[in-house]
N, CA, C and O of each residue as an XYZ file, in Angstrom:
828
protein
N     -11.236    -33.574     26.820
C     -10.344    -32.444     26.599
C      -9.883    -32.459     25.142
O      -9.460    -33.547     24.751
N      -9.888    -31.239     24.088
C      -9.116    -31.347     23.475
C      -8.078    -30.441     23.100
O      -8.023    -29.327     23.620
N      -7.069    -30.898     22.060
C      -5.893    -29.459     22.034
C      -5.898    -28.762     20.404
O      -5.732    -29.619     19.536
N      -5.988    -27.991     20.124
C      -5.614    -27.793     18.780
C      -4.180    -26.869     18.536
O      -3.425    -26.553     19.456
N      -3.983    -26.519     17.129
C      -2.303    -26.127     17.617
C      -2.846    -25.103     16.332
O      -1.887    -24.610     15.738
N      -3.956    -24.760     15.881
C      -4.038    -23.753     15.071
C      -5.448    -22.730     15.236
O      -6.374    -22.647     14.429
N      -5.349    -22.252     16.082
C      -6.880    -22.137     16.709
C      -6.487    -20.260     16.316
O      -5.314    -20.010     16.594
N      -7.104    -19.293     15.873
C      -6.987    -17.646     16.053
C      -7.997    -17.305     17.030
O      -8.838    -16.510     16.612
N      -8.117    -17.657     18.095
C      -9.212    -17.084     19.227
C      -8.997    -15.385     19.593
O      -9.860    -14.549     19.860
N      -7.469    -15.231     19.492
C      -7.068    -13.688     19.895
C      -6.614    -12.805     18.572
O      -5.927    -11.791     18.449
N      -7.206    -13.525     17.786
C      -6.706    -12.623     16.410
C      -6.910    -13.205     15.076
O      -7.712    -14.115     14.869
N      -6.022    -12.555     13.991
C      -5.462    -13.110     12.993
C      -5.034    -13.073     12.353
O      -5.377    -13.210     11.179
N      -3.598    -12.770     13.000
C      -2.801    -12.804     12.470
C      -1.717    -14.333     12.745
O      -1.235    -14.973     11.810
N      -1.609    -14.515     13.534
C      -1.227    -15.910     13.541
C      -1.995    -16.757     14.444
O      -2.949    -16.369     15.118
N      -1.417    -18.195     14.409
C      -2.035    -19.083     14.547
C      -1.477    -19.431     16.678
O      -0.444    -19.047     17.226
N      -2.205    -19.938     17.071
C      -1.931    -20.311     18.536
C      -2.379    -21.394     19.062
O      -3.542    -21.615     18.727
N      -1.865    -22.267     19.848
C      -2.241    -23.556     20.334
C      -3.293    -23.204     21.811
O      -3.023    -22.552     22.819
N      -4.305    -23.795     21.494
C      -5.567    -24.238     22.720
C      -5.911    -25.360     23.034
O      -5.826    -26.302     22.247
N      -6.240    -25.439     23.910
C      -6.537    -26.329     24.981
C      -8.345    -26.070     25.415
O      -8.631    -25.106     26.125
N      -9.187    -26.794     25.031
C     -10.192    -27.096     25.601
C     -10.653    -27.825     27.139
O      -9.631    -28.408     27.500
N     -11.371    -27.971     27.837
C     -11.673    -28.516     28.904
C     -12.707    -28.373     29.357
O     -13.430    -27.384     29.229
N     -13.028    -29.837     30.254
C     -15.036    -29.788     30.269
C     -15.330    -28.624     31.424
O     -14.636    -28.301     32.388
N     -16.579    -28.127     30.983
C     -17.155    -26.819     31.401
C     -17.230    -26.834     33.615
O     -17.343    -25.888     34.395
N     -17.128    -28.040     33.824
C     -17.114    -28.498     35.144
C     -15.782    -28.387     35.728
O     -15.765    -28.046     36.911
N     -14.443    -28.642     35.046
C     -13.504    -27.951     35.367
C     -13.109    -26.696     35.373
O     -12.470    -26.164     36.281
N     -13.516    -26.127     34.252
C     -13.510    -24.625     34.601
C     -14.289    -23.562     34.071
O     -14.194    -23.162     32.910
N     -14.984    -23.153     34.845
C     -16.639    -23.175     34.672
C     -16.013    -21.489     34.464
O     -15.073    -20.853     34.941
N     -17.317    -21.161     33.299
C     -17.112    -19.567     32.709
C     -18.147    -18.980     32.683
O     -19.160    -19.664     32.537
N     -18.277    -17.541     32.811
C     -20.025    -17.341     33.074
C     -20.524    -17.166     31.393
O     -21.702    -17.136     31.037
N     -19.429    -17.070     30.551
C     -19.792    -17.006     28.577
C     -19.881    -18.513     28.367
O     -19.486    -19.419     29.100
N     -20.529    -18.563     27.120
C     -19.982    -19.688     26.369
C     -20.410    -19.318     24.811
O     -21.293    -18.500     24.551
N     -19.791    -19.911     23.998
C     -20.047    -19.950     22.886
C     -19.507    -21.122     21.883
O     -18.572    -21.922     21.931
N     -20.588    -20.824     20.917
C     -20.577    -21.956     20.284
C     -20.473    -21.359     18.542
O     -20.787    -20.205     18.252
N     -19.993    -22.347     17.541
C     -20.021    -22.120     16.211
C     -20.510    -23.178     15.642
O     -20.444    -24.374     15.927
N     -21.139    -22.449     14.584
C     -22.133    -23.696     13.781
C     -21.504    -23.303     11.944
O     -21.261    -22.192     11.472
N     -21.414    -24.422     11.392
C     -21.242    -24.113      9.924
C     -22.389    -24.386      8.846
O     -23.149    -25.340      9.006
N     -22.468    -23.791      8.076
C     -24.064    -24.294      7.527
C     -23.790    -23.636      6.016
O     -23.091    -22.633      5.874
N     -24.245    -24.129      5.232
C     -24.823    -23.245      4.106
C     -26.042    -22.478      3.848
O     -26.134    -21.686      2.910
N     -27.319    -22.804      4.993
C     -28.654    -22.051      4.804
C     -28.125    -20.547      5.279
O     -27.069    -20.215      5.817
N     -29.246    -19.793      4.877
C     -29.038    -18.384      5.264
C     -28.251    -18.329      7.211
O     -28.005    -19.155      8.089
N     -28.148    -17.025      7.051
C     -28.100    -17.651      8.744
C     -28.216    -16.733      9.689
O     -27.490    -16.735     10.684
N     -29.462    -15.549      9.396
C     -30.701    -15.350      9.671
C     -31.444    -16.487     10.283
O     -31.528    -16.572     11.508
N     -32.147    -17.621      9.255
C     -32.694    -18.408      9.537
C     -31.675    -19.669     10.666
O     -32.057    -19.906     11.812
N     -30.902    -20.074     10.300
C     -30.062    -20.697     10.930
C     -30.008    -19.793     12.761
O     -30.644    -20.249     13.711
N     -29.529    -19.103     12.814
C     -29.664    -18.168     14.002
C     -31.212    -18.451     15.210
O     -31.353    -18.510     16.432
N     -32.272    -18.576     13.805
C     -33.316    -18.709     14.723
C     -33.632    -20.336     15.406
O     -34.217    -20.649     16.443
N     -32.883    -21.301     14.190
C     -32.916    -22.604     14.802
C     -32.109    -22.675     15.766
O     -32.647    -23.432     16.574
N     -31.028    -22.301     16.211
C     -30.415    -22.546     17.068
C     -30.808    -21.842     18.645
O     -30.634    -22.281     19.782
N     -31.490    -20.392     18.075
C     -32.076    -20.118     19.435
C     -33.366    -21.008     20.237
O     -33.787    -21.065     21.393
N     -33.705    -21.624     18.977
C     -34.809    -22.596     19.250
C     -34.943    -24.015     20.661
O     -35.630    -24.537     21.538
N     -33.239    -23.982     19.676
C     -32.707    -25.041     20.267
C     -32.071    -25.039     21.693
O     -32.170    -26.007     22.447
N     -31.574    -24.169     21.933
C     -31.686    -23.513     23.176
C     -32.204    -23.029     24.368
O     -31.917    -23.026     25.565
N     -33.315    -22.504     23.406
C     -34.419    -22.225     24.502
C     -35.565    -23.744     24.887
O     -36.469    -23.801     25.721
N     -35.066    -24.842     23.903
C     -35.579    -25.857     24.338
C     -35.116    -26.382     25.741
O     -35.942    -26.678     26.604
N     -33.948    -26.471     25.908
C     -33.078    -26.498     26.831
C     -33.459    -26.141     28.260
O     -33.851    -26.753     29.253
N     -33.107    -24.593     27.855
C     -33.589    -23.362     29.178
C     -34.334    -21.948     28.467
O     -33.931    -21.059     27.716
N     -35.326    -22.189     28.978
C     -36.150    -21.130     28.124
C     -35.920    -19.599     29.117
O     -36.639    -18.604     29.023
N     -34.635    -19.767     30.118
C     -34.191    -18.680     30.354
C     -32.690    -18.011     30.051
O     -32.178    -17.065     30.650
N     -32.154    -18.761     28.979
C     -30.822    -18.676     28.412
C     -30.916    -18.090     26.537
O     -31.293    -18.790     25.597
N     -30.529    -16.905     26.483
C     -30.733    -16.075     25.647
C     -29.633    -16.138     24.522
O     -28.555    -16.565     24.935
N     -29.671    -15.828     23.291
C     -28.023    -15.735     22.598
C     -28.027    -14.397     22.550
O     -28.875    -13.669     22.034
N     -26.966    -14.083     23.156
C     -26.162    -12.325     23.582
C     -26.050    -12.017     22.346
O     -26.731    -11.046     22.017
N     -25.412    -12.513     21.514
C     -24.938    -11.428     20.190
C     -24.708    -12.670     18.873
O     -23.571    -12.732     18.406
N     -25.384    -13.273     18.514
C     -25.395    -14.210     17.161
C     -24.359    -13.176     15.948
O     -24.740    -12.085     15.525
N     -23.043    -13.832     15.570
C     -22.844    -13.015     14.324
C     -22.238    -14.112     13.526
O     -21.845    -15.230     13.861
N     -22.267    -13.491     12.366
C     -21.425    -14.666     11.138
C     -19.858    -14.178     11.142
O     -19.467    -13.080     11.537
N     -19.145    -15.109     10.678
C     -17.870    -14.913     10.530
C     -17.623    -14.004      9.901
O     -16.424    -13.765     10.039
N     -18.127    -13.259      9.197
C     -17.474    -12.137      8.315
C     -17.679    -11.184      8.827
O     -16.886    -10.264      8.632
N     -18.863    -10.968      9.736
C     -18.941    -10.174     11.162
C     -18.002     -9.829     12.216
O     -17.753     -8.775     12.801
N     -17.431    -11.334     12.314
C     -16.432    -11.423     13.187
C     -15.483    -10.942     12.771
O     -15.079    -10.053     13.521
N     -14.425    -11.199     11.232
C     -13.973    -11.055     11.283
C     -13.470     -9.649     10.971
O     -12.331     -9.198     11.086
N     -15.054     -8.826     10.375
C     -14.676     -7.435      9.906
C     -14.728     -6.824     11.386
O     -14.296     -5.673     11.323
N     -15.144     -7.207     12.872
C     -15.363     -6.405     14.145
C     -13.362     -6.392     14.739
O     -12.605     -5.495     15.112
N     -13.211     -7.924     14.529
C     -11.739     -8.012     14.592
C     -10.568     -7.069     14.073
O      -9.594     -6.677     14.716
N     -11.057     -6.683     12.158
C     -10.019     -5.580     11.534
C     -10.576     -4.550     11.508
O     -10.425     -3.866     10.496
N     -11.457     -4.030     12.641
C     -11.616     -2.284     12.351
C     -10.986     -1.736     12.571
O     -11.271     -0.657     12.053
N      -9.729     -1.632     13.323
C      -8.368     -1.333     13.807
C      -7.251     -1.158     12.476
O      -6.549     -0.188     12.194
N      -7.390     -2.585     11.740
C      -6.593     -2.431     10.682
C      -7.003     -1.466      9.519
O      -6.259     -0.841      8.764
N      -8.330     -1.498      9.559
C      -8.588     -0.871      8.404
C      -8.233      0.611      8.329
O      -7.788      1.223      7.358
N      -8.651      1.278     10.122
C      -8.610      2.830     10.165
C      -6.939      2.686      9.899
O      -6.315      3.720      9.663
N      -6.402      1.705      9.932
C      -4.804      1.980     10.138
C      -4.000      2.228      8.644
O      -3.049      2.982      8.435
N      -4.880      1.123      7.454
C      -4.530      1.180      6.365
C      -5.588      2.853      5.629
O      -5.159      3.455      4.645
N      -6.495      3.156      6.133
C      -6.426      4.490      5.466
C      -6.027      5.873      5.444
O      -6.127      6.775      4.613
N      -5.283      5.719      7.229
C      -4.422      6.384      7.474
C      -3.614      6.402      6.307
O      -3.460      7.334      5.518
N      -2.950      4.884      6.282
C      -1.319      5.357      5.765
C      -1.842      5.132      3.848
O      -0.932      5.122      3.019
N      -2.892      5.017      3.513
C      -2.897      4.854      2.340
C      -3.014      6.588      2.269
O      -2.230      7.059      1.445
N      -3.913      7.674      3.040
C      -3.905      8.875      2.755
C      -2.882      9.579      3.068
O      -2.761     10.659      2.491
N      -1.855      9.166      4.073
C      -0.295      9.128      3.713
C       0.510      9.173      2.469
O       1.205     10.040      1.939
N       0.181      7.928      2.172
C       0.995      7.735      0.769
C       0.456      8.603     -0.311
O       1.095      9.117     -1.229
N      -0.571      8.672     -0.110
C      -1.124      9.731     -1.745
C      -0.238     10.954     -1.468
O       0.626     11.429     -2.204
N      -0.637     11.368     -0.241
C       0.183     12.973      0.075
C       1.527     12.772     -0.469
O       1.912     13.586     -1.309
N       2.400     11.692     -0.077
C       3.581     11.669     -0.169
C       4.357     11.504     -1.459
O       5.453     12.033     -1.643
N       3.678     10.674     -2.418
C       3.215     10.604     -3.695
C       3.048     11.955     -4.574
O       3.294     12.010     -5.779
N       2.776     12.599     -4.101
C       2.228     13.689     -4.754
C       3.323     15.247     -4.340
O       3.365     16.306     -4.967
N       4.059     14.871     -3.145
C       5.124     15.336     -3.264
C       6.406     15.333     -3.554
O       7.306     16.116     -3.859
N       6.090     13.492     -3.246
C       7.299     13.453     -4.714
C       7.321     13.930     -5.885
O       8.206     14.692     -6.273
N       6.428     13.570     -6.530
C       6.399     14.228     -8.212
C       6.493     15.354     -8.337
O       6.655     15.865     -9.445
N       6.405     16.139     -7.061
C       6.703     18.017     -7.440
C       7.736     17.786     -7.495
O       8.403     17.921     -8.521
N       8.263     17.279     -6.165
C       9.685     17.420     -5.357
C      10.813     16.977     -7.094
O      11.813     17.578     -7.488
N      10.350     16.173     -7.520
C      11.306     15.458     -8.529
C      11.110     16.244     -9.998
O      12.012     16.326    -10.831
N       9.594     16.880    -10.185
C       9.490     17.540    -10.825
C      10.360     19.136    -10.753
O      11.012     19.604    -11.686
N      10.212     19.617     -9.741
C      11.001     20.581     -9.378
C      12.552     20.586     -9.755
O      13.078     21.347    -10.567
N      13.017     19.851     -9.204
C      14.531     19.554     -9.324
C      15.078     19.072    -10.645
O      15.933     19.723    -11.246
N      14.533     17.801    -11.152
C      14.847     17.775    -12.483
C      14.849     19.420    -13.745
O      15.639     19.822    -14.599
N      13.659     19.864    -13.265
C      13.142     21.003    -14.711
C      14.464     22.411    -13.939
O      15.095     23.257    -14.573
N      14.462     22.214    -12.810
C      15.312     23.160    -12.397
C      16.993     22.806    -13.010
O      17.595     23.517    -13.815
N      17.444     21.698    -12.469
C      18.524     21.171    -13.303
C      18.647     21.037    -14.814
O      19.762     20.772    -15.262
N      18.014     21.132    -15.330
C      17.377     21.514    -17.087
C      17.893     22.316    -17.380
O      18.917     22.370    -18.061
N      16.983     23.530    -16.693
C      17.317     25.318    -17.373
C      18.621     26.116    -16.488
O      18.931     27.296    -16.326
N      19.024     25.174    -16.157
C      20.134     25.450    -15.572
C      21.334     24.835    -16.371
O      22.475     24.790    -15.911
N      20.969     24.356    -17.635
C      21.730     23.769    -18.482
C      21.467     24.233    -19.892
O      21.509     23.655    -20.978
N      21.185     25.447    -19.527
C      20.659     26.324    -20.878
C      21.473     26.825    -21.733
O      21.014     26.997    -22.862
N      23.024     27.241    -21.457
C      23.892     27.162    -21.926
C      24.660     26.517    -22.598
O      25.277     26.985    -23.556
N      24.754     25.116    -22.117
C      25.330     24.106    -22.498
C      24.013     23.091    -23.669
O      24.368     22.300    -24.543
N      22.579     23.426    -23.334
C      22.262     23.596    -24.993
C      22.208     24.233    -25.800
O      22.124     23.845    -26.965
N      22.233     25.243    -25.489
C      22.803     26.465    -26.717
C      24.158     26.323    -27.518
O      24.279     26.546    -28.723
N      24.984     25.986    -26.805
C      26.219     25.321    -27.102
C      26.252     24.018    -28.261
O      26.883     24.030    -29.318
N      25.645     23.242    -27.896
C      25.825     22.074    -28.270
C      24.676     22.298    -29.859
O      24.818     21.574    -30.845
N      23.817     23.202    -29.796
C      22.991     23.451    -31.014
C      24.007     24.740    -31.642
O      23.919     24.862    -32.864
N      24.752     25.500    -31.092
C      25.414     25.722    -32.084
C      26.966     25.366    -33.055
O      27.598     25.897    -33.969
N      27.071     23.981    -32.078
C      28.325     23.148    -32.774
C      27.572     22.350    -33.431
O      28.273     21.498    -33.976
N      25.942     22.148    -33.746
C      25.530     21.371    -34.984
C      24.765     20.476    -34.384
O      24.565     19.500    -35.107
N      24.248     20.421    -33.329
C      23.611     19.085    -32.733
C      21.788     19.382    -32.934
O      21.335     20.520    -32.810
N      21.143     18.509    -33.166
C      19.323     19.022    -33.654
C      18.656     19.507    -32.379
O      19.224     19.142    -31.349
N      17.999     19.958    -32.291
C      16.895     19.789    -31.595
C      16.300     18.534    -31.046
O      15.641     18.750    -30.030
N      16.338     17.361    -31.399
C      15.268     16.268    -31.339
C      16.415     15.618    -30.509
O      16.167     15.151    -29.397
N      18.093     15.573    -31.217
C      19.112     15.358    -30.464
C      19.199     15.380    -28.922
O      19.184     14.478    -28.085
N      19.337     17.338    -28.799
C      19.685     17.505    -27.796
C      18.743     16.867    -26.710
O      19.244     16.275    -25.754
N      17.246     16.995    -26.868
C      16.146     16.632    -26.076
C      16.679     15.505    -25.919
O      17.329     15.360    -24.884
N      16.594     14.459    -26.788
C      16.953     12.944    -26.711
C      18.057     12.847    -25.194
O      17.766     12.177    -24.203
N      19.106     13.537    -25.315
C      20.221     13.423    -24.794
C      20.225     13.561    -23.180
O      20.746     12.778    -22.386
N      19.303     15.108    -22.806
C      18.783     15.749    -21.973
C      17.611     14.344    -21.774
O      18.413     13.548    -21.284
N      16.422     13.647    -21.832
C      16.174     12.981    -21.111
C      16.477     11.784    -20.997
O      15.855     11.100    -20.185
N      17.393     11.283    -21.692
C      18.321     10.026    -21.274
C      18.713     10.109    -19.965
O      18.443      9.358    -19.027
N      19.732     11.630    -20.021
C      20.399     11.663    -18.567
C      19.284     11.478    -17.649
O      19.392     10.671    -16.725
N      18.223     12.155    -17.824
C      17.068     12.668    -16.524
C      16.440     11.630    -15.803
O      16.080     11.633    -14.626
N      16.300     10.192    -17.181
C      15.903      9.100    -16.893
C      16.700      8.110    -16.060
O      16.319      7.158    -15.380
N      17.859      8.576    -16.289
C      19.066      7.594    -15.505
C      19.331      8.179    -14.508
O      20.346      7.689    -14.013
N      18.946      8.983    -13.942
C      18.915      9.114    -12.209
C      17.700      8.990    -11.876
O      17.548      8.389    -10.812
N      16.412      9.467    -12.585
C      15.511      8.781    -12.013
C      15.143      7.212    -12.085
O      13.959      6.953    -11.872
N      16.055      6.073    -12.374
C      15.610      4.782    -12.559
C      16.400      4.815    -10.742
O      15.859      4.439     -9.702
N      17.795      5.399    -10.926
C      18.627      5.056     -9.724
C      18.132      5.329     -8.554
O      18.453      4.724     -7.531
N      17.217      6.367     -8.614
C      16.640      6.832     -7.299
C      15.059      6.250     -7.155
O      14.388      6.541     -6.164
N      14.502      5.355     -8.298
C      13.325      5.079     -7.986
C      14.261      3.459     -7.463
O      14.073      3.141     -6.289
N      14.893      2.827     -8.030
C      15.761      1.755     -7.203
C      15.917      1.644     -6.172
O      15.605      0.675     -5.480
N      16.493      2.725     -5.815
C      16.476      2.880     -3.596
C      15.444      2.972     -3.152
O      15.255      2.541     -2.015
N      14.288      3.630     -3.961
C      13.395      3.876     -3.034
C      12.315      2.289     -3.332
O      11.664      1.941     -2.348
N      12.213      1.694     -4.213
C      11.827      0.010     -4.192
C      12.846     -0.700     -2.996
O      12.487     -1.459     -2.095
N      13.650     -0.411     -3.164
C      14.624     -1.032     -1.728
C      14.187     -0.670     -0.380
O      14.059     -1.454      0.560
N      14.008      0.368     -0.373
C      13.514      1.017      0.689
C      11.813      0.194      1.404
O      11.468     -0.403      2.423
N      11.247      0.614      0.233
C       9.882      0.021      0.074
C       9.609     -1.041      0.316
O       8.479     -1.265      0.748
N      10.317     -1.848      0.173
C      10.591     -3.043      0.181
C      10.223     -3.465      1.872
O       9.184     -3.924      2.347
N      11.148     -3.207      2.338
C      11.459     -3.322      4.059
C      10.673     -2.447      4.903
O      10.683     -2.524      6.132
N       9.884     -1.484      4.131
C       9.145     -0.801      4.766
C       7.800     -2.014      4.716
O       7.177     -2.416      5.699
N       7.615     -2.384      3.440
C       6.560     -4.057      3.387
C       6.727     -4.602      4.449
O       5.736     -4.588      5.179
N       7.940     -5.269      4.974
C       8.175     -6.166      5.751
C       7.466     -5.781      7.174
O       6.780     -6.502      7.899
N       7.826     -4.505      7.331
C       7.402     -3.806      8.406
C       5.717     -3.875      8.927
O       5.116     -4.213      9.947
N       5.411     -3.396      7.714
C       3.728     -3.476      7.895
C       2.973     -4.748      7.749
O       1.811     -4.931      8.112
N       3.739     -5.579      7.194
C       2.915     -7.062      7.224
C       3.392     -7.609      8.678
O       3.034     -8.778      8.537
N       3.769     -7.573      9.543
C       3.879     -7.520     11.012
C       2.589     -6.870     11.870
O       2.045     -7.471     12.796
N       2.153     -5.385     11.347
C       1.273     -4.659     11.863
C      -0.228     -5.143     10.939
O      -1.282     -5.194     11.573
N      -0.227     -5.348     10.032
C      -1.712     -5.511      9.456
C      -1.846     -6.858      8.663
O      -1.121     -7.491      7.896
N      -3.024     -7.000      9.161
C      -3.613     -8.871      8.661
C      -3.431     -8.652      6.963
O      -3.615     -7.530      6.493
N      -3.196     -9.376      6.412
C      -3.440    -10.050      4.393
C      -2.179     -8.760      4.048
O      -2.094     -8.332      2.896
N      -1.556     -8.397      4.786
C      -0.250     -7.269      3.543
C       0.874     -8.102      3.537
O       1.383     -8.778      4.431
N       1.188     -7.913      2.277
C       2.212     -8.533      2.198
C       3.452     -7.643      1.770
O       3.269     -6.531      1.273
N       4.824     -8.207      1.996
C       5.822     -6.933      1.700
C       6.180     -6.919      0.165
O       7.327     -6.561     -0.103
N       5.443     -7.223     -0.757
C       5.381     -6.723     -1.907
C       4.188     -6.955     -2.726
O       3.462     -7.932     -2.914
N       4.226     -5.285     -3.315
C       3.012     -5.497     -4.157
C       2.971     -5.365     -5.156
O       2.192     -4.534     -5.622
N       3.677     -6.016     -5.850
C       4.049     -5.442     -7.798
C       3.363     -4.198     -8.335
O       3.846     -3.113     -8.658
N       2.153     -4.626     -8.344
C       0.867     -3.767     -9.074
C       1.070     -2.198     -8.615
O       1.281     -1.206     -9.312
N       0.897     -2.366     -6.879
C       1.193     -1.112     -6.491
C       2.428     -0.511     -6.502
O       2.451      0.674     -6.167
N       3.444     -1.035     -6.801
C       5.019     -0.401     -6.832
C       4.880     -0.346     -8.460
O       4.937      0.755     -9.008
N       4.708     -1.465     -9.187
C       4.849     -0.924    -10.728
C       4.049      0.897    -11.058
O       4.525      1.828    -11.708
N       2.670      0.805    -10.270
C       1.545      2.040    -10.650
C       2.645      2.822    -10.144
O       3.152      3.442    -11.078
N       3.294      3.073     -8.907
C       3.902      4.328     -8.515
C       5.387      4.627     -9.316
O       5.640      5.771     -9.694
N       6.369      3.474     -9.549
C       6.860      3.844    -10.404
C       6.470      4.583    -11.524
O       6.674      5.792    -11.643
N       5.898      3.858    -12.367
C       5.890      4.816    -13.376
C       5.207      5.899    -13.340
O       5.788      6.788    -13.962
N       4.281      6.208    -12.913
C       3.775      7.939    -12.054
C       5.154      8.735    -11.780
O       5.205      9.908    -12.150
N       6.020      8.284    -11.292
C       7.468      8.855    -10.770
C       8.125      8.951    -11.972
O       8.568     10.043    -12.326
N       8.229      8.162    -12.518
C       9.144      8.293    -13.855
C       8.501      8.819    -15.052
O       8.929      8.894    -16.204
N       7.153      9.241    -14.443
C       6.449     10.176    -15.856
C       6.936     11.685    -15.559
O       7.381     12.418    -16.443
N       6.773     12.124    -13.965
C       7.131     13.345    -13.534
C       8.323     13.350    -14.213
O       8.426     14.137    -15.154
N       9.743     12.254    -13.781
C      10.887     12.574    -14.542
C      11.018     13.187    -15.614
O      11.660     14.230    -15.736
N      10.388     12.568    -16.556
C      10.326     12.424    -18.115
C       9.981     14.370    -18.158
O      10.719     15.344    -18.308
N       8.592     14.211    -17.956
C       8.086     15.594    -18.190
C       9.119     16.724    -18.034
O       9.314     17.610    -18.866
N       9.781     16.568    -16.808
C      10.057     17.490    -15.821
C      11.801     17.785    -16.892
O      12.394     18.815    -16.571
N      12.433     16.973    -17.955
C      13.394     17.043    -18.351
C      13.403     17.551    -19.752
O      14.150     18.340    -20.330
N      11.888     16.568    -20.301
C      11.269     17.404    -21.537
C      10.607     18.377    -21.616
O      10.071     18.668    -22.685
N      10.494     18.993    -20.721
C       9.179     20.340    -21.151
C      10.549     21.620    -20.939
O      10.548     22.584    -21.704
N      11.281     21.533    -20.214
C      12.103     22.591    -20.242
C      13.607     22.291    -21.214
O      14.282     23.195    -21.707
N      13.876     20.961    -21.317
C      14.670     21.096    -22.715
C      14.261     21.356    -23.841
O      14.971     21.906    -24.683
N      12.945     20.974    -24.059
C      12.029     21.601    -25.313
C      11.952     23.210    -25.207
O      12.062     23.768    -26.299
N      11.812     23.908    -24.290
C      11.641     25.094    -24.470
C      13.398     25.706    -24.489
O      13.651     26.822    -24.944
N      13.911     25.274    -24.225
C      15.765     25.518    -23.978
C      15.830     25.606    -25.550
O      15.829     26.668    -26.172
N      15.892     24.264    -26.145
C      16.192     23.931    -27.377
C      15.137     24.774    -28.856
O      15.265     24.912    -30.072
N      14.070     25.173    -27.722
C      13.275     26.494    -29.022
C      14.294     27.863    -29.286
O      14.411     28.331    -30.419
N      14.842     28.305    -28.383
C      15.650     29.735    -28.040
C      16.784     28.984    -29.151
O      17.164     27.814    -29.203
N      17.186     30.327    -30.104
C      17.890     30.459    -30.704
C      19.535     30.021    -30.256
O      19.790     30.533    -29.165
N      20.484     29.369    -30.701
C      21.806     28.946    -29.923
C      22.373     30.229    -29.895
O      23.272     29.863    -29.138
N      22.605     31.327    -30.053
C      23.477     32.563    -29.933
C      22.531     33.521    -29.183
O      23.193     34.307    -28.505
N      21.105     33.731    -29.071
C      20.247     34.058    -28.156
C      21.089     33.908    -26.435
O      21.579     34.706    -25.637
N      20.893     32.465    -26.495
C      21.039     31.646    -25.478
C      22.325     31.618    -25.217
O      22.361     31.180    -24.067
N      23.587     31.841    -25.617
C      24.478     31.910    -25.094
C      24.987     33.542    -24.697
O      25.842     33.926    -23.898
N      24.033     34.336    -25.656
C      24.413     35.752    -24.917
C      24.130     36.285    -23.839
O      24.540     37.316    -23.306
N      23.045     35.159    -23.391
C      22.111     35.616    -22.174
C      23.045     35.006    -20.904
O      23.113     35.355    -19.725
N      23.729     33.950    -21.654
C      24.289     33.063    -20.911
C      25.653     34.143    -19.956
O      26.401     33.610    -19.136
């Protein structure tokens, strides 16, 4: 008999304790066996059926596969699961940056007055822009903050549901940040730049 205490027979995602026992105690109509080798294993496959059929030349191998067989038959589940939510995330991704694009450039020219104002008490052009995406940038750091927080625990979540994720991925949170904080940027400069082209007495008559 033996026991092991790290065996993945039902998976793998974690580890589980087994118990072996001779085939006379509890007799199964499967069996299987694993072999480790470095030769191909194609060829390997055929020695072992060899070896077998030396045995009982009426005992067949049902389904010979290599571990990477195994283990890609094991995550086909995970995988349809991660391209689900990876074609999730692009969508969602991509409505953020309107969504933030929208709102920022809207909050902009909605402040068209108050650069007209401020260019005609003497302030530059290069100024006002400066000023206008400072602010734009400092709510978008605050709100890309919650949403890394957020993200965060949403990690935790899915490394529960899918084998090798882990709840953080620098690479991929750094790439989406700054994608997010480019929309910001844009979305504060392209319409204070055009605010700050209009004449300051233009712009406040309209105002």
């Amino acid at each position: 008999m033996g026991v092991y205490h790290d065996v993945r027979n039902g998976g793998f995602r974690e580890d589980r304790p087994e118990i072996q026992v001779p085939f006379w105690q509890l007799p199964w109509p499967q069996a299987a066996i694993g072999v480790r080798t470095a030769e191909d294993s194609a060829s390997m496959t055929r020695s072992i059926a060899a070896a077998v059929h030396s045995v009982d030349p009426g005992i067949s191998l049902a389904e010979p596969r290599t571990m990477e067989e195994v283990r890609d038959r094991g995550l086909a589940n995970d995988r349809l699961t991660v391209i689900l939510f990876a074609s999730f995330a692009v969508i969602a991704l991509l409505l953020a940056e309107v969504g933030i694009y929208g709102v920022m450039a809207f909050s902009v020219v909605q402040r068209s007055h108050e650069i007209g104002l401020r260019m005609a008490l003497g302030a530059t052009r290069n100024r006002v822009i400066g000023l206008i995406v400072r602010e734009g940038l400092v709510l978008a750091c605050i709100g890309l903050g919650l949403g890394l927080i957020g993200a965060y625990f949403v990690g935790r979540a899915m490394r529960s549901m899918l084998y090798g994720v882990g709840a953080m991925d620098l690479t991929a949170f750094a790439a989406v940040g700054l994608m997010l904080l480019l929309a910001a940027v844009l979305a504060c400069y392209l319409p204070a730049r055009r605010a700050a082209s209009v004449e300051p007495m233009r712009a406040l008559r309209t105002e």
